Tab-separated table of C-alpha atoms and ligand atoms in Angstrom:
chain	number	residue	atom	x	y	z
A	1	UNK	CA	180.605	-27.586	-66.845
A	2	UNK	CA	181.396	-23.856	-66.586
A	3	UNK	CA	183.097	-22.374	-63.409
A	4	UNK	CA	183.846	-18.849	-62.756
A	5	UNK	CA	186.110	-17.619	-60.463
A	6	UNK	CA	185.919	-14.474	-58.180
A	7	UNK	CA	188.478	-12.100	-56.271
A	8	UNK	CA	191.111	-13.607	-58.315
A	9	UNK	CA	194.877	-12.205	-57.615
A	10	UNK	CA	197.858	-11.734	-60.675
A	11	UNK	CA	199.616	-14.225	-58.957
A	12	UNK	CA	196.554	-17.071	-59.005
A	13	UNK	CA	196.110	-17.062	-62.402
A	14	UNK	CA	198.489	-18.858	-63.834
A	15	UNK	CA	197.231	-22.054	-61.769
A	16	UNK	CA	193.781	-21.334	-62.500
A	17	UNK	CA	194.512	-21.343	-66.312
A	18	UNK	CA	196.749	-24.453	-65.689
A	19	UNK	CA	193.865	-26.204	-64.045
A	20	UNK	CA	191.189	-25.524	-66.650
A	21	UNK	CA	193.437	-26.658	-69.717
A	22	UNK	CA	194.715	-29.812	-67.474
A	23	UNK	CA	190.984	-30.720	-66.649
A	24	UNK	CA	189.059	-29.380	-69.853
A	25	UNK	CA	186.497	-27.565	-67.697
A	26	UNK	CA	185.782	-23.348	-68.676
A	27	UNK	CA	186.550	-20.940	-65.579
A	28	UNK	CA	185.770	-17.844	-66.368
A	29	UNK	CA	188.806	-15.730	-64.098
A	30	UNK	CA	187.173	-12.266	-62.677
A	31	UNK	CA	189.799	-9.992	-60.752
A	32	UNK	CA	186.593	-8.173	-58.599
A	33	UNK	CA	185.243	-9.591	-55.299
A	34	UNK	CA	181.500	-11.217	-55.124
A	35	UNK	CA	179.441	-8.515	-54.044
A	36	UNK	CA	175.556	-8.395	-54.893
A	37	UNK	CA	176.255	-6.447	-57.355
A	38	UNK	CA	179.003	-8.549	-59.485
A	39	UNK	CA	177.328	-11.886	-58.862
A	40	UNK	CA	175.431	-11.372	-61.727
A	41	UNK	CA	178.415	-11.999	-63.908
A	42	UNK	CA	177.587	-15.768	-62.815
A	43	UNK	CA	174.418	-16.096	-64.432
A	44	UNK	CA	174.484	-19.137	-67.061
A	45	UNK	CA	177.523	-20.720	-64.473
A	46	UNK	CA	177.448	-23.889	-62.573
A	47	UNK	CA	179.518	-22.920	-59.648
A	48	UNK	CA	181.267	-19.773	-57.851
A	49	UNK	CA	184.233	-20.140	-56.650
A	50	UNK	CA	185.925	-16.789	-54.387
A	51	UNK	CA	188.551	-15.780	-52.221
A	52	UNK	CA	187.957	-12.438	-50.008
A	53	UNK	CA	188.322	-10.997	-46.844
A	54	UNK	CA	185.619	-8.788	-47.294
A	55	UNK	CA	182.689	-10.436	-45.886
A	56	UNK	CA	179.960	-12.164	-48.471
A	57	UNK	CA	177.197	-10.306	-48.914
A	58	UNK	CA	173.236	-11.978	-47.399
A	59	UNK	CA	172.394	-11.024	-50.573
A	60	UNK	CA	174.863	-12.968	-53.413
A	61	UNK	CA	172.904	-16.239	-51.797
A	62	UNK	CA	169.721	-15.015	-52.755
A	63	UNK	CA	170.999	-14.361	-56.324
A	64	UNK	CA	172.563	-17.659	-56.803
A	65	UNK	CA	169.499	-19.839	-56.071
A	66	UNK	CA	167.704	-17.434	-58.429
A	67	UNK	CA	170.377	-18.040	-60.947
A	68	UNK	CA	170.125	-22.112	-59.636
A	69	UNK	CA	174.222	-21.796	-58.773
A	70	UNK	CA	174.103	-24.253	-55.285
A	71	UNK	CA	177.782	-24.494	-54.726
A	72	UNK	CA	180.473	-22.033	-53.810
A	73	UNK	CA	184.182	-23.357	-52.941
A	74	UNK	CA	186.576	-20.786	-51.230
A	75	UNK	CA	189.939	-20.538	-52.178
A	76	UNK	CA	191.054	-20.528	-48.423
A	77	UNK	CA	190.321	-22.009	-44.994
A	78	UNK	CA	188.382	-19.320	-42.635
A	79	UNK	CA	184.549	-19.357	-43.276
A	80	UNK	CA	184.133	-16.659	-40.648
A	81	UNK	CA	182.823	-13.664	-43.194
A	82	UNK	CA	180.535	-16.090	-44.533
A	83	UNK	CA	176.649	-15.876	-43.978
A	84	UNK	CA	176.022	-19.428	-43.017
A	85	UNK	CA	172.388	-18.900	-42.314
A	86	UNK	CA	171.874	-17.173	-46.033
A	87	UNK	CA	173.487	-20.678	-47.585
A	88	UNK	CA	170.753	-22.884	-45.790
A	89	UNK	CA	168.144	-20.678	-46.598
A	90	UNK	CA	169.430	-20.742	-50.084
A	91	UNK	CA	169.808	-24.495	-50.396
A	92	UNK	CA	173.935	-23.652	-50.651
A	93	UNK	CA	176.717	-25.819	-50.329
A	94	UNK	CA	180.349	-24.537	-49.346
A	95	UNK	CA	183.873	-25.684	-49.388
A	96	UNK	CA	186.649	-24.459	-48.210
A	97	UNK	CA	190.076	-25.925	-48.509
A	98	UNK	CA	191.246	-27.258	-44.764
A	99	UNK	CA	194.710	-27.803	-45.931
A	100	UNK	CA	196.960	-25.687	-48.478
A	101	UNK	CA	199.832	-25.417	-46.516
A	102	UNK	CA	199.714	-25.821	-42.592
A	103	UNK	CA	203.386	-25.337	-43.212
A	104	UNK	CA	203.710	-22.268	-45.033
A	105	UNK	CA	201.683	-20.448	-41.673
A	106	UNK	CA	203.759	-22.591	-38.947
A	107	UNK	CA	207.013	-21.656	-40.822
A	108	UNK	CA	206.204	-17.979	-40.707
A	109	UNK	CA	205.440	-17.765	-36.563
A	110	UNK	CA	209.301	-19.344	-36.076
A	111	UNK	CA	210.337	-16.356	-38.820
A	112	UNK	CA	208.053	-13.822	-36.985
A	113	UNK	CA	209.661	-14.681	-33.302
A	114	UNK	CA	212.989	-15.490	-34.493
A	115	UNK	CA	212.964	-11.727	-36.017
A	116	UNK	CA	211.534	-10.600	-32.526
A	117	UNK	CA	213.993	-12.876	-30.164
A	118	UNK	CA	217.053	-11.001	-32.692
A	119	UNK	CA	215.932	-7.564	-32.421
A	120	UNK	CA	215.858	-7.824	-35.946
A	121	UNK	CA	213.149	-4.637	-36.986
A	122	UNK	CA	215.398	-2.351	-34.204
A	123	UNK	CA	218.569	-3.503	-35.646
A	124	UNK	CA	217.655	-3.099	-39.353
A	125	UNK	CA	216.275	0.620	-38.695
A	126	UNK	CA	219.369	1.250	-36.854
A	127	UNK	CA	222.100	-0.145	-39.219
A	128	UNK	CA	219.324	1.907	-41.976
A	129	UNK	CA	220.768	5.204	-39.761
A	130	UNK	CA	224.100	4.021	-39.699
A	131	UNK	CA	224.090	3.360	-36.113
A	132	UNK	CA	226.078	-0.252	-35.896
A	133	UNK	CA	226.253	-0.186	-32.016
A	134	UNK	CA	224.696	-3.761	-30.284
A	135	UNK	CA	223.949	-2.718	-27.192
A	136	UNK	CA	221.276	-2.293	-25.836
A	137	UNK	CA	219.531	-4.930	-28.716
A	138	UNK	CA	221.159	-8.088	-26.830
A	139	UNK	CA	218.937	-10.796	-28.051
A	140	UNK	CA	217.341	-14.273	-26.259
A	141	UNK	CA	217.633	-17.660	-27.830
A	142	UNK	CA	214.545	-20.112	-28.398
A	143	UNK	CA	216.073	-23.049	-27.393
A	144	UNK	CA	215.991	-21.827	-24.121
A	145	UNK	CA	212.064	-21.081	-24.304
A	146	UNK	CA	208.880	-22.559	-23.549
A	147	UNK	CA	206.679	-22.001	-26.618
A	148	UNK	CA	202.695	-22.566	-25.902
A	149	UNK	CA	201.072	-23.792	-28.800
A	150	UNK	CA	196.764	-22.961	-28.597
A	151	UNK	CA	195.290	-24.924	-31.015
A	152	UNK	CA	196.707	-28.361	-32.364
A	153	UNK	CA	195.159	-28.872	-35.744
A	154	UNK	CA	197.102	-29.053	-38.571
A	155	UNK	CA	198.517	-25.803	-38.212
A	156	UNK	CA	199.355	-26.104	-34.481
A	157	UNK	CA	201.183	-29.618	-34.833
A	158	UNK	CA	203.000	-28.532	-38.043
A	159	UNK	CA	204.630	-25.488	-35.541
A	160	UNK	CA	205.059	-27.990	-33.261
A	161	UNK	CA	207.830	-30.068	-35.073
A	162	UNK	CA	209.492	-26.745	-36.187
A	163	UNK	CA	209.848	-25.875	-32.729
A	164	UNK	CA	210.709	-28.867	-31.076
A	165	UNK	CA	213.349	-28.930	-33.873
A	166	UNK	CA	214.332	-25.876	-32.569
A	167	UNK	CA	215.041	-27.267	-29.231
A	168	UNK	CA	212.465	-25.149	-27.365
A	169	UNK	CA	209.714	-26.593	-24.531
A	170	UNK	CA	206.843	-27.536	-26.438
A	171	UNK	CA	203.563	-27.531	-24.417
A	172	UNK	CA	199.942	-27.389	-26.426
A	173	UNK	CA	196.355	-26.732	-25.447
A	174	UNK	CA	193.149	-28.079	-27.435
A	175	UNK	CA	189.677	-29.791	-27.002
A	176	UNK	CA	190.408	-32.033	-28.990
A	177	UNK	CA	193.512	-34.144	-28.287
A	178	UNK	CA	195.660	-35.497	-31.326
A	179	UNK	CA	196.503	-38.809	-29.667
A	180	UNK	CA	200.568	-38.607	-31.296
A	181	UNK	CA	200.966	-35.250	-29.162
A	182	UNK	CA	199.301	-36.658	-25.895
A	183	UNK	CA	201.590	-39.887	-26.091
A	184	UNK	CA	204.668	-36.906	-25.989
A	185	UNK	CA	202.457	-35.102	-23.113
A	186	UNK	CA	202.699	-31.934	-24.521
A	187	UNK	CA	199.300	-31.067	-23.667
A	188	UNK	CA	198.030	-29.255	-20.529
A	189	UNK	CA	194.841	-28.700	-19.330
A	190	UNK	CA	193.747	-25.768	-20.152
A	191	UNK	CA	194.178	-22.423	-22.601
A	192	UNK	CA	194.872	-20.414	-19.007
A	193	UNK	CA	197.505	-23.104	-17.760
A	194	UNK	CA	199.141	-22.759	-21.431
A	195	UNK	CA	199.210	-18.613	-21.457
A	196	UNK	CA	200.648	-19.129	-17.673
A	197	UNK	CA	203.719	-21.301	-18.560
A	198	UNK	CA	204.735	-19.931	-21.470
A	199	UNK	CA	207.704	-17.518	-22.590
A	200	UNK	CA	205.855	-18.107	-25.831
A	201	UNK	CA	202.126	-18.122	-27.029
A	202	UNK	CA	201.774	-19.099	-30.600
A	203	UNK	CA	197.532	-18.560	-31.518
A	204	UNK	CA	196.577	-21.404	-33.963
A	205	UNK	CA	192.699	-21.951	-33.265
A	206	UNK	CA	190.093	-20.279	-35.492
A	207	UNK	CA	187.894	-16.811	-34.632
A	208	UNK	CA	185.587	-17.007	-31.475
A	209	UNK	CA	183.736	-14.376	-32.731
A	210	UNK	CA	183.771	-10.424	-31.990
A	211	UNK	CA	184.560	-9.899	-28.484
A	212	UNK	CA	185.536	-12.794	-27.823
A	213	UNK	CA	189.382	-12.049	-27.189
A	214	UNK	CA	191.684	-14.987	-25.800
A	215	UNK	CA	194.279	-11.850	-25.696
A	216	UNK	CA	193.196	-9.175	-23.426
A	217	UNK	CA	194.269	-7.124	-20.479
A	218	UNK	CA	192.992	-10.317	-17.975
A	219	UNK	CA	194.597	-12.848	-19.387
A	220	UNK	CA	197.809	-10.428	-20.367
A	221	UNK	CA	198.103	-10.161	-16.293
A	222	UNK	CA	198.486	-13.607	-15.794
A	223	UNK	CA	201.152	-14.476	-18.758
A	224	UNK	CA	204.411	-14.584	-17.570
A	225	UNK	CA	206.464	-11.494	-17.492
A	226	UNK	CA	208.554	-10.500	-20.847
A	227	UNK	CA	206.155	-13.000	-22.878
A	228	UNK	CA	205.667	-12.990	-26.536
A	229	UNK	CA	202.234	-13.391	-28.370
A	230	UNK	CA	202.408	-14.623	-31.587
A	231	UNK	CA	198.983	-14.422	-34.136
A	232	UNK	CA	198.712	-15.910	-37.255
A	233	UNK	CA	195.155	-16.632	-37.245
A	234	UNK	CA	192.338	-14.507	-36.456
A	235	UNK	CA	192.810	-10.725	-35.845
A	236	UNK	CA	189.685	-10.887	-33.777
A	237	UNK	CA	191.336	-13.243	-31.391
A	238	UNK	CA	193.812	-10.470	-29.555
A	239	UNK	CA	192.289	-6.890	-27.770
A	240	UNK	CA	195.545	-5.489	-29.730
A	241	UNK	CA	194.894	-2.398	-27.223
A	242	UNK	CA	195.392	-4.321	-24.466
A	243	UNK	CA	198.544	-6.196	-26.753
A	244	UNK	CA	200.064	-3.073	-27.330
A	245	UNK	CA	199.719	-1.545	-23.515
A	246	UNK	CA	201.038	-4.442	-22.210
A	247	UNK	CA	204.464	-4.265	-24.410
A	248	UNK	CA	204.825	-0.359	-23.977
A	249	UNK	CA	204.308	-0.806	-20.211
A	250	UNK	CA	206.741	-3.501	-20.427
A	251	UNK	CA	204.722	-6.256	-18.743
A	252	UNK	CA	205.190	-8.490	-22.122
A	253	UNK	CA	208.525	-8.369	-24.590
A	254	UNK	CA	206.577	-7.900	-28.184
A	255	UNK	CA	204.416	-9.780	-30.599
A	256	UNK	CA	204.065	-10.841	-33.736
A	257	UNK	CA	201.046	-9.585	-35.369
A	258	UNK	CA	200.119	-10.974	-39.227
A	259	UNK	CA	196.699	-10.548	-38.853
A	260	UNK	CA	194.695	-7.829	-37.232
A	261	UNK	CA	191.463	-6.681	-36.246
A	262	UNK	CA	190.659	-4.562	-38.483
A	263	UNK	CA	192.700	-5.494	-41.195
A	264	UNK	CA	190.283	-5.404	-43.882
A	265	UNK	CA	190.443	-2.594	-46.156
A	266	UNK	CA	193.655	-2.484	-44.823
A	267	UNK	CA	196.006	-5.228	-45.501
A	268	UNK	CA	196.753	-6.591	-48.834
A	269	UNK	CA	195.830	-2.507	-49.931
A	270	UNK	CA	198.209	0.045	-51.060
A	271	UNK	CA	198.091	2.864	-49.133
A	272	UNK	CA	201.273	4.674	-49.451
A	273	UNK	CA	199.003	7.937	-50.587
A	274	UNK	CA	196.355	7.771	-48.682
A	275	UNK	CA	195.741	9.373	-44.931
A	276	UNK	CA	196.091	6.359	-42.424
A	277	UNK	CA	193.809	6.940	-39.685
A	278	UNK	CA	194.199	3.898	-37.586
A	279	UNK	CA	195.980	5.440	-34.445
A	280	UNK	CA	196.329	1.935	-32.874
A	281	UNK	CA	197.709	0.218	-35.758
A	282	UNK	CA	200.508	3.216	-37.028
A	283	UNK	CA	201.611	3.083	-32.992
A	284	UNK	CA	202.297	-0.938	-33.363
A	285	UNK	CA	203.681	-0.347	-37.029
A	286	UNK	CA	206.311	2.003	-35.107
A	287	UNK	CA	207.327	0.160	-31.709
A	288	UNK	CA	210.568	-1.702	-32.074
A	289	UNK	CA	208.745	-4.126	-29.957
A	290	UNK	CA	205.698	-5.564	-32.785
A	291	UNK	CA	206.697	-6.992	-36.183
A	292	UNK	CA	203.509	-6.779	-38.099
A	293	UNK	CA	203.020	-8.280	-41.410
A	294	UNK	CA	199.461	-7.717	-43.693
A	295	UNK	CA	198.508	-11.354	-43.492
A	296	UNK	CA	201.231	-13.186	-45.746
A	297	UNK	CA	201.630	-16.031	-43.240
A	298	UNK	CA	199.567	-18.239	-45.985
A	299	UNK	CA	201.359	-16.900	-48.691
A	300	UNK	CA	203.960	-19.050	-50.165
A	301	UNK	CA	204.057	-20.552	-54.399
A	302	UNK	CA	202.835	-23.686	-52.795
A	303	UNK	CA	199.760	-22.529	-50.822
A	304	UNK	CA	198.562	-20.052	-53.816
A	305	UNK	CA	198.597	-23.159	-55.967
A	306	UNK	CA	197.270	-25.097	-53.320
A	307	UNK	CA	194.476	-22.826	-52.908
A	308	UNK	CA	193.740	-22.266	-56.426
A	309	UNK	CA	193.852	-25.924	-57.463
A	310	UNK	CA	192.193	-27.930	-54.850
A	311	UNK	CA	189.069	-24.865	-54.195
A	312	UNK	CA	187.844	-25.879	-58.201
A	313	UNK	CA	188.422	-30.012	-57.445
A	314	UNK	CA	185.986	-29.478	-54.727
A	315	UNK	CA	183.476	-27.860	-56.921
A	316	UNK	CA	184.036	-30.608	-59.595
A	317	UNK	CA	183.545	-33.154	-56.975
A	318	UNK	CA	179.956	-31.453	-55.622
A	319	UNK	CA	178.533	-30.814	-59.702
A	320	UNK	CA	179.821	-34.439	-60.060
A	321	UNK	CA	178.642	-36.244	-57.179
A	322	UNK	CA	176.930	-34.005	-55.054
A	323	UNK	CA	179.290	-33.659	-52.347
A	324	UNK	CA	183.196	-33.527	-51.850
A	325	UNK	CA	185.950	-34.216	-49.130
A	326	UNK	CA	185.816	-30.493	-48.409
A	327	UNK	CA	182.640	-29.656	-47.914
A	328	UNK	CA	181.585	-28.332	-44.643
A	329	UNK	CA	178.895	-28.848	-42.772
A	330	UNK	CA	176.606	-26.165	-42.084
A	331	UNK	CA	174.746	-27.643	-39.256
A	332	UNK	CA	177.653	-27.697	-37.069
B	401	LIG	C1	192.606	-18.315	-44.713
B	401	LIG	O1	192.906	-19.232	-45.492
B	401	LIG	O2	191.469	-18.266	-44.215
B	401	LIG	C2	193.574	-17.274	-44.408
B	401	LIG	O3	193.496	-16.670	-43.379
B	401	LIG	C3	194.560	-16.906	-45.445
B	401	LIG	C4	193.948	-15.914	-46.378
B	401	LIG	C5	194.557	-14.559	-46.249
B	401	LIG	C6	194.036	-16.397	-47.777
């Protein structure tokens, strides 16, 4: 069996070349992204596995059934820039990996808010100036909050112990109920009921698709004054114009911003010499008010490795026995 591996970071390789020597199995390691163009280093593979934000390509589908490659595992959870309709077609399967660390994102929205709740971006920038004077940064304490968590998947109920630990309200919204979390009654009935009654909003549910914002200038009106918005999942998820009015008007306290929605190209790039042209995105990089990170919630020595490791057991599992615990189903 021969594997190659695409989109593949300095810091993945080590448990990449771990993995092949532990399990005997070739993976070729390639540092560029699959694009039509560098698919054809997988001709003579058996599977493709990737990691990218940039979305895949109709067209690397095509190529692998030519080259008879039927399998691609991602390295991460989010299938969203994935052509699902171009993998049928193509007689494709996919994995992703549903679990790395739901820890490693749920840890980083208490860091995020804690760092808002503190002042802590105002502070630093001030003490930076030599200005050591508290007032007017007084910060508010999160045991004395209601945090709303949307989504309680993995994600969602691993934020949910931090904060209860924390000694805030907990209260959750889902379709699907987790039945530990309904015998605590934590959830109510509905994403407007949660964004209504909480100090807190914490987003853990996947893309809706473009457009379709559960953070706009509607529901904004209806949170409760001096509210935080916290996103660790989808950029696509928040009208961040509508985010950011709302905080400079004052109607909500700040957010916490790791992804973005049009981070790609973006985030994860160095861009200290180029011209930055995103208006909307250098006015939240300067408010006091936003702490915005490019997408590192995930990243964490235990996630990469995560990632890296259990992306190429999947692929084993589907050359092996045709399927594997991952695998998702493209009919849904
Ligand atoms: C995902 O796993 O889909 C993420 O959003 C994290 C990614 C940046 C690796």
């Amino acid at each position: 069996m021969k594997l190659i591996d695409f989109g593949v970071r300095e810091d993945e390789k080590p448990y990449i070349q771990e993995w092949s020597k532990d399990n005997d199995v070739e993976v070729k390691i390639v540092t560029d992204l699959l694009t039509p163009e560098t698919v054809k280093m997988a001709q003579g593979y058996d599977g493709i596995v990737a990691y990218q934000q940039l979305p895949y390509d109709e067209k690397i589908f095509d190529t692998m059934n030519e080259y008879g490659i039927h399998v691609i595992s991602l390295r991460n959870v989010g299938v969203d820039n994935v052509p699902i309709e171009a993998l049928k077609k193509n007689n494709i399967r996919l994995t992703n990996v549903p679990s790395y660390s739901p820890e490693a994102i749920a840890e980083y929205s208490v860091t995020g808010l804690m760092a808002l709740l503190r002042n802590m971006k105002h502070m630093i920038r001030k003490v930076d100036q030599h200005d050591f004077r508290w007032v007017p940064d007084i910060g508010r304490e999160l045991n004395q909050l209601t945090v709303g968590v949307a989504g309680t998947g993995r994600i969602g109920q691993a934020a949910i112990k931090i904060y209860q630990g924390f000694g805030a309200k907990v209260i959750a919204f889902d379709k699907f109920h987790n039945s530990e979390l309904e015998k605590q009654g934590l959830y109510v009935d509905s994403l407007d009921t949660l964004l209504k009654e909480s100090d807190v909003v914490t987003l853990h549910i996947p893309s809706l698709g473009k457009g379709h914002t559960v953070i706009n200038s509607q529901s904004i009106s209806e949170m409760k004054d001096d509210a935080i918005v916290i996103n660790t999942a989808r950029g696509d998820l928040i009208n961040t114009k509508d985010l950011y009015e709302a905080v400079a008007s004052g109607k909500l306290y700040g957010a916490v911003l790791d992804v973005y929605e049009n981070e790609v190209g973006i985030f994860n790039s160095d861009l200290t010499d180029e011209e930055f042209s995103d208006e909307l995105l250098e006015l939240v990089i300067k408010s006091p008010r936003f702490i915005l990170t490019p997408h590192i919630a995930f990243y964490t020595t235990k996630a990469v490795k995560n990632m890296a490791t259990i992306s190429l057991n999947s692929m084993v599992d589907e050359l092996k026995n045709g399927t594997s615990e991952n695998e998702i189903d493209l009919n849904k």
